C-alpha positions in Angstrom: 0.0 0.0 0.0 1.4 3.4 -1.0 2.3 5.8 1.8 2.8 8.7 -0.7 4.7 9.7 -3.8 8.1 11.0 -4.9 7.7 14.7 -5.7 11.3 15.7 -6.4 14.6 13.9 -7.2 17.9 15.8 -6.7 21.6 15.0 -6.9 24.4 17.0 -5.4 27.4 16.3 -7.7 29.8 18.5 -5.7 29.8 18.4 -1.9 28.5 21.6 -0.5 27.2 23.0 -3.8 23.6 23.4 -4.9 21.7 20.4 -6.1 20.4 19.6 -9.5 16.7 18.6 -9.9 16.0 15.6 -12.1 12.8 14.0 -13.3 14.3 10.6 -12.8 17.6 9.1 -11.7 19.4 5.8 -11.9 20.1 4.3 -8.4 23.1 2.1 -8.0 24.5 0.4 -5.0 26.2 3.7 -3.9 23.1 5.9 -4.4 21.8 8.1 -7.2 24.1 8.4 -10.2 26.3 11.4 -10.0 25.4 12.3 -6.4 28.2 13.6 -4.2 30.9 12.5 -6.6 33.3 15.5 -6.1 34.9 17.5 -3.3 36.1 21.1 -3.5 39.8 21.3 -2.6 41.7 24.6 -2.0 45.2 25.3 -3.3 46.6 24.3 0.2 44.9 20.9 -0.1 42.0 21.5 2.3 38.6 20.0 1.4 35.9 22.5 1.8 32.4 21.8 3.1 29.3 24.0 3.0 29.8 25.2 6.5 33.4 26.2 5.7 32.3 28.2 2.7 28.6 29.0 2.6 29.0 30.5 -0.9 29.3 26.9 -2.2 25.5 26.5 -1.7 24.9 29.2 -4.4 26.8 27.3 -7.1 24.6 25.0 -9.2 26.8 22.0 -9.8 26.5 20.2 -13.2 28.6 17.1 -12.6 31.3 18.4 -15.1 34.4 18.7 -12.9 36.1 21.3 -15.0 33.0 23.5 -15.4 32.1 23.1 -11.7 35.7 23.9 -10.5 35.6 27.1 -12.6 32.2 28.1 -11.2 33.3 27.4 -7.6 36.5 29.4 -8.2 34.5 32.3 -9.4 32.1 32.1 -6.5 34.8 31.9 -3.8 37.3 34.2 -5.4 40.1 31.7 -5.0 41.3 28.9 -7.2 40.1 25.4 -6.3 40.1 22.0 -7.9 37.7 19.1 -7.6 38.7 15.7 -6.4 36.6 12.5 -6.5 35.0 11.5 -3.3 35.7 7.9 -2.5 33.3 7.6 0.4 30.0 9.2 1.5 30.9 12.5 3.3 30.1 12.9 7.0 28.8 9.3 7.4 26.0 9.8 5.0 24.1 6.9 3.5 23.5 6.1 -0.2 20.1 7.9 -0.3 18.6 10.6 1.8 14.8 10.9 1.8 12.7 13.6 3.5 9.0 14.4 3.4 7.5 17.7 2.3 5.5 17.6 5.6 8.6 17.2 7.7 10.1 20.3 6.0 6.9 22.3 6.5 6.8 21.3 10.2 10.5 22.3 10.6 9.8 25.6 8.9 7.1 26.2 11.4 9.5 25.4 14.3 8.0 22.0 15.1 10.9 19.7 15.4 11.7 16.6 17.5 13.9 17.4 20.5 17.6 17.9 19.6 16.9 18.4 15.9 17.8 21.2 13.5 15.9 22.8 10.7 18.8 23.4 8.3 18.6 22.3 4.6 18.7 18.5 4.6 20.0 18.3 1.0 17.9 15.2 0.4 17.9 13.2 -2.7 14.2 12.3 -2.7 11.4 14.6 -1.5 8.3 12.7 -0.7 4.7 13.7 -0.2 3.4 11.6 2.7 -0.2 12.5 3.5 -0.3 10.3 6.7 -0.9 11.7 10.1 1.6 12.7 11.5 3.8 12.4 8.4 7.1 13.2 10.0 6.6 10.4 12.4 5.7 8.1 9.5 9.1 8.4 7.8 11.0 8.3 11.2 9.2 5.0 11.8 10.7 3.5 8.7 14.1 2.7 10.2 14.7 -1.0 9.7 12.1 -1.3 6.9 12.3 -1.5 3.2 10.8 1.0 0.7 9.8 0.3 -2.9 10.2 3.4 -5.2 10.0 2.8 -8.9 12.2 -0.2 -9.7 14.4 0.6 -6.7 14.3 -1.1 -3.2 15.9 0.8 -0.3 16.4 -0.2 3.3 16.0 2.7 5.7 19.0 2.4 8.1 18.9 5.5 10.4 18.0 9.1 11.1 20.4 11.8 10.0 22.2 13.8 12.6 20.1 16.9 11.8 17.0 14.7 12.1 15.1 15.6 9.0 14.2 12.6 6.9 15.8 9.2 6.9 18.9 7.6 5.4 18.7 4.4 3.3 20.9 1.9 1.6 20.2 0.4 -1.8 19.0 -3.2 -1.7 18.0 -3.4 -5.3 19.4 -0.8 -7.9 16.9 0.6 -10.4 15.3 3.9 -11.4 13.3 6.3 -9.3 11.2 9.1 -10.8 9.0 12.0 -9.8 5.5 10.5 -9.4 6.6 7.1 -8.2 4.7 5.6 -5.3 6.5 5.1 -2.0 5.6 1.7 -0.7 6.9 0.6 2.7 7.3 -3.2 3.3 
């Protein structure tokens, strides 16, 4: 039985940069194709994160490392290069899902204790009309979700608390309009 639908699909090709909205994405064992593939590195060799350089969030990454490095260089006013990310940054999982309802509640200041309302940079935005919807997605930890031809296993809550993290059980394709079916 469907709990809701996928209303947006996003990838973040460069860590810390703005996301790219897609109508559909291939999902492999490591997550959505092209997601969080590159890190911004300064001339001194330091990897930058969004909290280190907030201007990164204004740069729409394309997934083309040369073009993205040039755009980040222009935004930061200092030369940078991009390096491939070998692992998920900050302990992230393959796929991050969050509901529209949880974002609305966070914007209204209604959050579980100890949680923040910052941008969750989720890959999949869901519409979950259940009551209360934010508790619905939080209750998915340990369960499988069927979305398009992809099967995910929800493994944990993110540190900032919005949404859930999931690992890929069965690679496939996920698209805007797909049903979200918990098992």
